[in-house]
Amino acid sequence: MTRLNDLALSAYGRPLADLSNQQACSMLQDLVKERSAALAPTAGKRRLYYISAEFLLGKLLTNNLINLGLYEDVKAQLEDAGLSLSEVEECEVEPSLGNGGLGRLAACFLDSIATLGLPGDGIGLNYHFGLFRQKFVQNQQLALPDAWLGEEDVLVGGREAFQVPFADFTVTSKLYTIDVLGYGRKTKNRLRLFDLVGVDDTLVPHDSIEFDKREVRRNLTLFLYPDDSDEDGRLLRVYQQYFMVSNAAQLILAEAVERGSNLHDLADYAVVQINDTHPTMVIPELIRLLEEEHDMAFDEAVNIVSRMVAYTNHTILAEALEKWPLAFIERVSPQIAAIIRKLDARIAKNYDDPAVQIIQDGVVHMAHLAIHYGISVNGVAALHTKILEESELSSFYRIYPEKFNNKTNGITFRRWVMGCNPPLAHLLDTTLGSEWRTTGDLTGLLDHADDQDVLSALADVKADAKGRMRAFMLENQGAHIPEDAIIDVQVKRIHEYKRQQMLALYIIWKYLDIKNGNVPPRPITIVFGGKAAPAYTIAQDIIHLILTLSTWIANDPDVAPHLQVLMVENYNVTAAEHLIPAADISEQISLASKEASGTSNMKFMLNGAVTLCTLDGANVEIADLVGEGNIYTFGASSEEVERLYAEGSYDARSYYRRPGIKLLVDFMTNPHFIAMGSAERLRRLHDDVAGKDWFMALLDLEEYIQVKEAVYRDFEDRGAWARKELVNIAHAGTFSSDRTIAQYNGDIWHLG
Ligand code: B1H
């Protein structure tokens, strides 16, 4: 392959060994761009368009080198010149186009779609500041704009694309592209990111994410998920969504025509997967364009569009199920509002069940629109799909049982083992041969479950990953992690249902236990990471509790040598790539029924962590695969939780009054502790947990403490633990996103 030294000489006039990391990084980015520019888009009559408000890509260089088959060679050439690929990669800025699991799922899917050679592109928005950057100041989260663009060198193009007609004005869009390469493929797909001509970055100050939300013509693509706690913010989200889908619809039609469609046969040329309800307005927008610009009769347009859109549901949390006042949609696009009214009228005529109406009391239920006028609705894990069918969407399931299907989430092995854990990938190669890289099948490891050589190699892999993680935490935020510590990790968005507060209560328990003289056999490091929505007060309070506990414990010489609490600042894909390979314990402790799937659970398992979990989301499937003894489960079942909600019979107070629990909850407001933090935040959180505890942390707390202690005890049987690690890795193949995508294609898309 290319001699990097020659490239360096021609690009910078000096040998590779004399390049700075930054120069080597741009040089490699250019190499990737050149290679991918030479690839033709994956061809096929029927094309998939995966529309999503988020694509949480992570850094691209390593992933692209892996997929182009250049990784080993580049790494070796850099090393010969005294450079290291991981240090070179540090110069790359991570695009800030996503927020959590839903956005990372979209990124894994693009990788798998390309890898399977399926013709399918992503469509989203090019947010200038993306999701906010998180800083900790006085043990609280500060949200800053993340000016990732500008510094970034991954976007291609920026050509003027389409006119988008809003009610009061029309705007012009710009189209950027990020090439999506498949593993070992000769063709590529693309992520198409739309931006607005005329966006004004100067509306955003350097030190805050506040901006004038009413200046839509200048602010439309500044931020992902602008604060929707006021009306201006909610209206801005509707503007963004309409802008995204109008561009998507125009692109889809133009490309279909280019490929030979007469538009009456559009459904043979395009299929649209909408990632949650954010892109639902693509349905009325496609209908509008077919009617207004292509002279199609309304009925035919509805018919065609209803055969080409599929919807993925990612949550049953009521507050995340989008409902927009029709009046908002009217203000953004009266044509779209009119079409939604007509679509609603058809449903009202055919079905009396109020639960399935699209417009209820002047509010548009986006999911209802997507289900009635789509071909498919899927949940993202078996339990989640069952809950959709049996309770959340049961009225729809009765009407359209054939539309419902499950697609358990998955993760791409290119990023989540080959990219982030090369020593593990190497061990898998030497133990199994390299076929797992394309098949995802790791079950051959089970033949080595008692092979001491493999188990001890696995222990070395983990030790190595811990070394990289310790270096990262030191560099990132000056944290020193003891070498032999157990690494126990909960990383995900901060949300009450995910119950970071329950782990915080365990920490208080453990702190007191160590104070009482029960010193653990080795240091325990508990690591949190995650951002809280700026308008979500209790989530901010939870971060404050964790950070205050971290300081409190670090300052206590009796406990600090045995227990450490860390919270990674600005948790993102890059941080995940450092933390996940190092973890011994994967915390997946959501209130059963509330986490639709989870995907970090899969990444941890693949990297040999043992899961400590409730039977929620995909944890249920993990538990079935690895079997008892290789996973730790606890807590109320989803049926029990649903019953408690239905009866309204959960009483936080009655749990709070138990002396063992009261001691822990009241620690938050003990005068010494509170003096170290914000009394307002700690009291508010205390009162919420003691009095309301909507996500029932206290219900499961006692059992959680018991099981967690058992996990730490079992960790000390190092041989038995290594076997558990191995069994987890061996079963992780089920969660390859290649499997998930093959199922989407087989059941819904029918491409190729
Ligand atoms: C998931 C979201 C989400 N589900 C709305 N829903 C948002 C919805 O700001 N918004 O408007 C943001 C995020 N995200 C996650 O999707 C689930 O909680 C996970 O359980 C699941 O693994 C992931 C991917 O399916």
Short mmCIF file of N, CA and C in Angstrom, two decimals, residues 228-343:
data_model
loop_
_atom_site.label_atom_id
_atom_site.label_comp_id
_atom_site.label_asym_id
_atom_site.label_seq_id
_atom_site.Cartn_x
_atom_site.Cartn_y
_atom_site.Cartn_z
N ASP A 228 -36.42 22.35 24.98
CA ASP A 228 -37.84 22.44 24.63
C ASP A 228 -38.71 22.70 25.87
N SER A 229 -38.10 23.35 26.87
CA SER A 229 -38.90 23.61 28.07
C SER A 229 -39.78 24.85 27.88
N ASP A 230 -39.57 25.62 26.81
CA ASP A 230 -40.52 26.70 26.54
C ASP A 230 -41.05 26.58 25.11
N GLU A 231 -42.04 27.42 24.82
CA GLU A 231 -42.73 27.29 23.54
C GLU A 231 -41.83 27.59 22.35
N ASP A 232 -40.97 28.59 22.50
CA ASP A 232 -40.06 28.92 21.38
C ASP A 232 -39.17 27.72 21.05
N GLY A 233 -38.73 27.03 22.08
CA GLY A 233 -37.86 25.87 21.87
C GLY A 233 -38.61 24.74 21.19
N ARG A 234 -39.85 24.53 21.62
CA ARG A 234 -40.63 23.45 21.00
C ARG A 234 -40.92 23.76 19.53
N LEU A 235 -41.24 25.03 19.28
CA LEU A 235 -41.51 25.43 17.90
C LEU A 235 -40.25 25.25 17.04
N LEU A 236 -39.11 25.59 17.61
CA LEU A 236 -37.85 25.43 16.87
C LEU A 236 -37.62 23.96 16.51
N ARG A 237 -37.96 23.05 17.43
CA ARG A 237 -37.80 21.63 17.11
C ARG A 237 -38.68 21.24 15.93
N VAL A 238 -39.90 21.77 15.87
CA VAL A 238 -40.77 21.45 14.74
C VAL A 238 -40.18 22.01 13.45
N TYR A 239 -39.64 23.23 13.50
CA TYR A 239 -38.96 23.79 12.32
C TYR A 239 -37.83 22.88 11.87
N GLN A 240 -37.01 22.45 12.83
CA GLN A 240 -35.88 21.58 12.48
C GLN A 240 -36.36 20.29 11.82
N GLN A 241 -37.39 19.70 12.42
CA GLN A 241 -37.87 18.42 11.91
C GLN A 241 -38.42 18.58 10.49
N TYR A 242 -39.16 19.67 10.29
CA TYR A 242 -39.72 19.84 8.95
C TYR A 242 -38.61 20.10 7.93
N PHE A 243 -37.62 20.88 8.34
CA PHE A 243 -36.49 21.14 7.45
C PHE A 243 -35.78 19.83 7.09
N MET A 244 -35.58 18.99 8.11
CA MET A 244 -34.88 17.72 7.87
C MET A 244 -35.67 16.85 6.87
N VAL A 245 -36.97 16.71 7.11
CA VAL A 245 -37.72 15.76 6.27
C VAL A 245 -38.06 16.33 4.91
N SER A 246 -38.18 17.65 4.80
CA SER A 246 -38.46 18.19 3.48
C SER A 246 -37.24 17.96 2.59
N ASN A 247 -36.06 18.20 3.13
CA ASN A 247 -34.85 17.89 2.37
C ASN A 247 -34.77 16.41 2.03
N ALA A 248 -35.08 15.58 3.02
CA ALA A 248 -35.01 14.14 2.79
C ALA A 248 -35.96 13.74 1.67
N ALA A 249 -37.19 14.23 1.74
CA ALA A 249 -38.20 13.84 0.76
C ALA A 249 -37.80 14.31 -0.64
N GLN A 250 -37.28 15.53 -0.72
CA GLN A 250 -36.88 16.04 -2.04
C GLN A 250 -35.72 15.22 -2.61
N LEU A 251 -34.79 14.84 -1.72
CA LEU A 251 -33.66 14.02 -2.17
C LEU A 251 -34.13 12.64 -2.64
N ILE A 252 -35.02 12.06 -1.87
CA ILE A 252 -35.52 10.72 -2.20
C ILE A 252 -36.20 10.73 -3.57
N LEU A 253 -37.06 11.71 -3.78
CA LEU A 253 -37.77 11.78 -5.07
C LEU A 253 -36.79 12.02 -6.23
N ALA A 254 -35.87 12.95 -6.02
CA ALA A 254 -34.93 13.27 -7.10
C ALA A 254 -34.10 12.03 -7.47
N GLU A 255 -33.65 11.32 -6.44
CA GLU A 255 -32.80 10.16 -6.74
C GLU A 255 -33.60 9.01 -7.36
N ALA A 256 -34.85 8.88 -6.93
CA ALA A 256 -35.68 7.81 -7.52
C ALA A 256 -35.89 8.08 -9.00
N VAL A 257 -36.19 9.33 -9.31
CA VAL A 257 -36.41 9.70 -10.71
C VAL A 257 -35.13 9.45 -11.52
N GLU A 258 -34.01 9.84 -10.92
CA GLU A 258 -32.73 9.61 -11.57
C GLU A 258 -32.50 8.13 -11.87
N ARG A 259 -32.97 7.28 -10.98
CA ARG A 259 -32.75 5.84 -11.18
C ARG A 259 -33.84 5.22 -12.06
N GLY A 260 -34.77 6.05 -12.54
CA GLY A 260 -35.72 5.54 -13.51
C GLY A 260 -37.16 5.43 -13.01
N SER A 261 -37.43 5.89 -11.82
CA SER A 261 -38.81 5.78 -11.32
C SER A 261 -39.72 6.79 -12.02
N ASN A 262 -40.99 6.37 -12.26
CA ASN A 262 -41.97 7.33 -12.76
C ASN A 262 -42.81 7.87 -11.62
N LEU A 263 -42.39 7.60 -10.41
CA LEU A 263 -43.00 8.01 -9.14
C LEU A 263 -44.27 7.22 -8.80
N HIS A 264 -44.97 6.72 -9.77
CA HIS A 264 -46.09 5.82 -9.44
C HIS A 264 -45.53 4.52 -8.86
N ASP A 265 -44.29 4.25 -9.22
CA ASP A 265 -43.64 3.04 -8.69
C ASP A 265 -42.58 3.38 -7.64
N LEU A 266 -42.76 4.55 -7.00
CA LEU A 266 -41.76 5.03 -6.04
C LEU A 266 -41.39 3.99 -4.97
N ALA A 267 -42.42 3.25 -4.52
CA ALA A 267 -42.16 2.30 -3.43
C ALA A 267 -41.21 1.17 -3.86
N ASP A 268 -41.04 1.00 -5.17
CA ASP A 268 -40.06 0.01 -5.62
C ASP A 268 -38.64 0.58 -5.59
N TYR A 269 -38.54 1.89 -5.46
CA TYR A 269 -37.25 2.54 -5.54
C TYR A 269 -36.71 3.04 -4.20
N ALA A 270 -37.61 3.19 -3.24
CA ALA A 270 -37.14 3.79 -1.98
C ALA A 270 -37.90 3.23 -0.79
N VAL A 271 -37.17 3.00 0.28
CA VAL A 271 -37.81 2.65 1.54
C VAL A 271 -37.18 3.56 2.60
N VAL A 272 -38.00 4.03 3.52
CA VAL A 272 -37.55 5.00 4.50
C VAL A 272 -37.69 4.40 5.89
N GLN A 273 -36.61 4.38 6.65
CA GLN A 273 -36.72 3.94 8.05
C GLN A 273 -36.64 5.19 8.90
N ILE A 274 -37.64 5.43 9.72
CA ILE A 274 -37.56 6.62 10.57
C ILE A 274 -37.18 6.22 11.99
N ASN A 275 -36.08 6.85 12.44
CA ASN A 275 -35.47 6.52 13.72
C ASN A 275 -36.19 7.32 14.80
N ASP A 276 -37.13 6.68 15.47
CA ASP A 276 -38.02 7.35 16.41
C ASP A 276 -38.94 8.29 15.63
N THR A 277 -39.73 9.06 16.35
CA THR A 277 -40.75 9.84 15.64
C THR A 277 -40.23 11.16 15.08
N HIS A 278 -39.00 11.55 15.40
CA HIS A 278 -38.54 12.88 14.95
C HIS A 278 -38.73 13.11 13.45
N PRO A 279 -38.54 12.09 12.59
CA PRO A 279 -38.72 12.33 11.15
C PRO A 279 -40.12 11.98 10.62
N THR A 280 -41.13 11.88 11.47
CA THR A 280 -42.45 11.40 11.02
C THR A 280 -43.07 12.29 9.93
N MET A 281 -42.78 13.58 9.98
CA MET A 281 -43.41 14.47 8.98
C MET A 281 -42.93 14.18 7.56
N VAL A 282 -41.99 13.23 7.41
CA VAL A 282 -41.61 12.85 6.05
C VAL A 282 -42.82 12.24 5.33
N ILE A 283 -43.75 11.67 6.10
CA ILE A 283 -44.93 11.06 5.46
C ILE A 283 -45.79 12.13 4.78
N PRO A 284 -46.28 13.12 5.53
CA PRO A 284 -47.05 14.16 4.82
C PRO A 284 -46.20 14.95 3.81
N GLU A 285 -44.91 15.09 4.05
CA GLU A 285 -44.11 15.86 3.12
C GLU A 285 -43.97 15.13 1.77
N LEU A 286 -43.76 13.82 1.82
CA LEU A 286 -43.71 13.07 0.56
C LEU A 286 -45.05 13.18 -0.18
N ILE A 287 -46.13 13.08 0.58
CA ILE A 287 -47.46 13.19 -0.03
C ILE A 287 -47.62 14.57 -0.67
N ARG A 288 -47.20 15.61 0.07
CA ARG A 288 -47.32 16.98 -0.47
C ARG A 288 -46.54 17.13 -1.78
N LEU A 289 -45.32 16.63 -1.78
CA LEU A 289 -44.50 16.80 -2.99
C LEU A 289 -45.09 16.04 -4.17
N LEU A 290 -45.57 14.83 -3.91
CA LEU A 290 -46.15 14.04 -5.01
C LEU A 290 -47.38 14.76 -5.57
N GLU A 291 -48.16 15.33 -4.67
CA GLU A 291 -49.38 16.02 -5.09
C GLU A 291 -49.07 17.34 -5.79
N GLU A 292 -48.31 18.18 -5.09
CA GLU A 292 -48.12 19.56 -5.58
C GLU A 292 -47.14 19.64 -6.74
N GLU A 293 -46.08 18.86 -6.67
CA GLU A 293 -45.04 19.05 -7.68
C GLU A 293 -45.06 17.98 -8.76
N HIS A 294 -45.80 16.91 -8.50
CA HIS A 294 -45.79 15.84 -9.51
C HIS A 294 -47.21 15.45 -9.92
N ASP A 295 -48.16 16.34 -9.59
CA ASP A 295 -49.54 16.18 -10.07
C ASP A 295 -50.17 14.84 -9.77
N MET A 296 -49.82 14.26 -8.67
CA MET A 296 -50.42 12.98 -8.34
C MET A 296 -51.69 13.22 -7.53
N ALA A 297 -52.68 12.36 -7.69
CA ALA A 297 -53.90 12.50 -6.89
C ALA A 297 -53.58 12.16 -5.43
N PHE A 298 -54.26 12.82 -4.51
CA PHE A 298 -53.99 12.63 -3.09
C PHE A 298 -54.06 11.16 -2.69
N ASP A 299 -55.11 10.47 -3.11
CA ASP A 299 -55.29 9.08 -2.69
C ASP A 299 -54.12 8.20 -3.16
N GLU A 300 -53.71 8.44 -4.37
CA GLU A 300 -52.59 7.62 -4.86
C GLU A 300 -51.31 7.94 -4.08
N ALA A 301 -51.10 9.21 -3.82
CA ALA A 301 -49.89 9.61 -3.08
C ALA A 301 -49.89 8.95 -1.69
N VAL A 302 -51.04 8.98 -1.04
CA VAL A 302 -51.13 8.37 0.29
C VAL A 302 -50.82 6.88 0.20
N ASN A 303 -51.38 6.28 -0.79
CA ASN A 303 -51.17 4.86 -1.02
C ASN A 303 -49.71 4.48 -1.18
N ILE A 304 -49.03 5.25 -2.01
CA ILE A 304 -47.62 4.96 -2.29
C ILE A 304 -46.77 5.16 -1.04
N VAL A 305 -46.98 6.31 -0.41
CA VAL A 305 -46.13 6.63 0.75
C VAL A 305 -46.36 5.62 1.87
N SER A 306 -47.61 5.17 2.01
CA SER A 306 -47.91 4.19 3.07
C SER A 306 -47.24 2.84 2.81
N ARG A 307 -46.69 2.66 1.65
CA ARG A 307 -46.00 1.39 1.37
C ARG A 307 -44.49 1.51 1.49
N MET A 308 -44.00 2.66 1.94
CA MET A 308 -42.54 2.81 1.92
C MET A 308 -41.91 3.39 3.18
N VAL A 309 -42.70 3.59 4.22
CA VAL A 309 -42.11 4.16 5.43
C VAL A 309 -42.26 3.19 6.60
N ALA A 310 -41.18 2.98 7.32
CA ALA A 310 -41.19 2.08 8.48
C ALA A 310 -40.69 2.86 9.70
N TYR A 311 -41.27 2.55 10.84
CA TYR A 311 -41.00 3.33 12.06
C TYR A 311 -40.40 2.46 13.16
N THR A 312 -39.33 2.95 13.77
CA THR A 312 -38.75 2.28 14.94
C THR A 312 -39.10 3.07 16.19
N ASN A 313 -39.70 2.39 17.14
CA ASN A 313 -39.97 3.01 18.43
C ASN A 313 -38.79 2.71 19.37
N HIS A 314 -38.34 3.74 20.10
CA HIS A 314 -37.18 3.54 20.99
C HIS A 314 -37.49 3.75 22.45
N THR A 315 -38.72 4.04 22.78
CA THR A 315 -38.99 4.31 24.19
C THR A 315 -40.48 4.23 24.49
N ILE A 316 -40.79 3.85 25.72
CA ILE A 316 -42.19 3.93 26.14
C ILE A 316 -42.40 5.06 27.15
N LEU A 317 -41.34 5.81 27.42
CA LEU A 317 -41.49 6.92 28.37
C LEU A 317 -42.43 7.96 27.78
N ALA A 318 -43.49 8.27 28.53
CA ALA A 318 -44.52 9.16 27.99
C ALA A 318 -43.94 10.48 27.52
N GLU A 319 -42.99 11.03 28.27
CA GLU A 319 -42.51 12.38 27.90
C GLU A 319 -41.68 12.37 26.63
N ALA A 320 -41.24 11.18 26.21
CA ALA A 320 -40.44 11.13 24.98
C ALA A 320 -41.29 10.76 23.76
N LEU A 321 -42.56 10.42 23.99
CA LEU A 321 -43.43 10.12 22.84
C LEU A 321 -43.94 11.45 22.30
N GLU A 322 -43.46 11.80 21.12
CA GLU A 322 -43.70 13.15 20.64
C GLU A 322 -45.16 13.45 20.30
N LYS A 323 -45.59 14.59 20.82
CA LYS A 323 -46.92 15.10 20.49
C LYS A 323 -46.74 16.59 20.21
N TRP A 324 -47.12 17.03 19.04
CA TRP A 324 -47.00 18.47 18.75
C TRP A 324 -48.38 19.07 18.58
N PRO A 325 -48.61 20.24 19.18
CA PRO A 325 -49.88 20.92 18.92
C PRO A 325 -50.01 21.16 17.41
N LEU A 326 -51.18 20.87 16.87
CA LEU A 326 -51.38 21.08 15.44
C LEU A 326 -51.09 22.54 15.08
N ALA A 327 -51.38 23.43 16.03
CA ALA A 327 -51.15 24.86 15.79
C ALA A 327 -49.67 25.15 15.50
N PHE A 328 -48.76 24.39 16.12
CA PHE A 328 -47.33 24.60 15.85
C PHE A 328 -47.02 24.21 14.41
N ILE A 329 -47.54 23.05 14.04
CA ILE A 329 -47.26 22.56 12.69
C ILE A 329 -47.85 23.54 11.67
N GLU A 330 -49.03 24.05 12.00
CA GLU A 330 -49.69 25.06 11.17
C GLU A 330 -48.77 26.28 10.98
N ARG A 331 -48.12 26.70 12.05
CA ARG A 331 -47.25 27.89 11.97
C ARG A 331 -46.00 27.60 11.15
N VAL A 332 -45.55 26.35 11.14
CA VAL A 332 -44.34 26.00 10.41
C VAL A 332 -44.67 25.71 8.94
N SER A 333 -45.73 24.91 8.73
CA SER A 333 -46.13 24.59 7.37
C SER A 333 -47.63 24.30 7.32
N PRO A 334 -48.42 25.25 6.85
CA PRO A 334 -49.87 25.03 6.79
C PRO A 334 -50.23 23.86 5.87
N GLN A 335 -49.42 23.65 4.82
CA GLN A 335 -49.74 22.52 3.92
C GLN A 335 -49.62 21.19 4.64
N ILE A 336 -48.57 21.06 5.45
CA ILE A 336 -48.37 19.81 6.18
C ILE A 336 -49.50 19.62 7.20
N ALA A 337 -49.88 20.71 7.85
CA ALA A 337 -50.97 20.62 8.83
C ALA A 337 -52.25 20.15 8.13
N ALA A 338 -52.48 20.70 6.94
CA ALA A 338 -53.71 20.33 6.21
C ALA A 338 -53.69 18.85 5.83
N ILE A 339 -52.53 18.37 5.41
CA ILE A 339 -52.43 16.95 5.04
C ILE A 339 -52.63 16.06 6.27
N ILE A 340 -52.04 16.46 7.37
CA ILE A 340 -52.21 15.66 8.60
C ILE A 340 -53.70 15.62 8.98
N ARG A 341 -54.40 16.73 8.81
CA ARG A 341 -55.84 16.73 9.11
C ARG A 341 -56.58 15.72 8.23
N LYS A 342 -56.21 15.71 6.96
CA LYS A 342 -56.89 14.77 6.05
C LYS A 342 -56.55 13.32 6.43
N LEU A 343 -55.30 13.08 6.77
CA LEU A 343 -54.90 11.72 7.15
C LEU A 343 -55.62 11.30 8.42
#
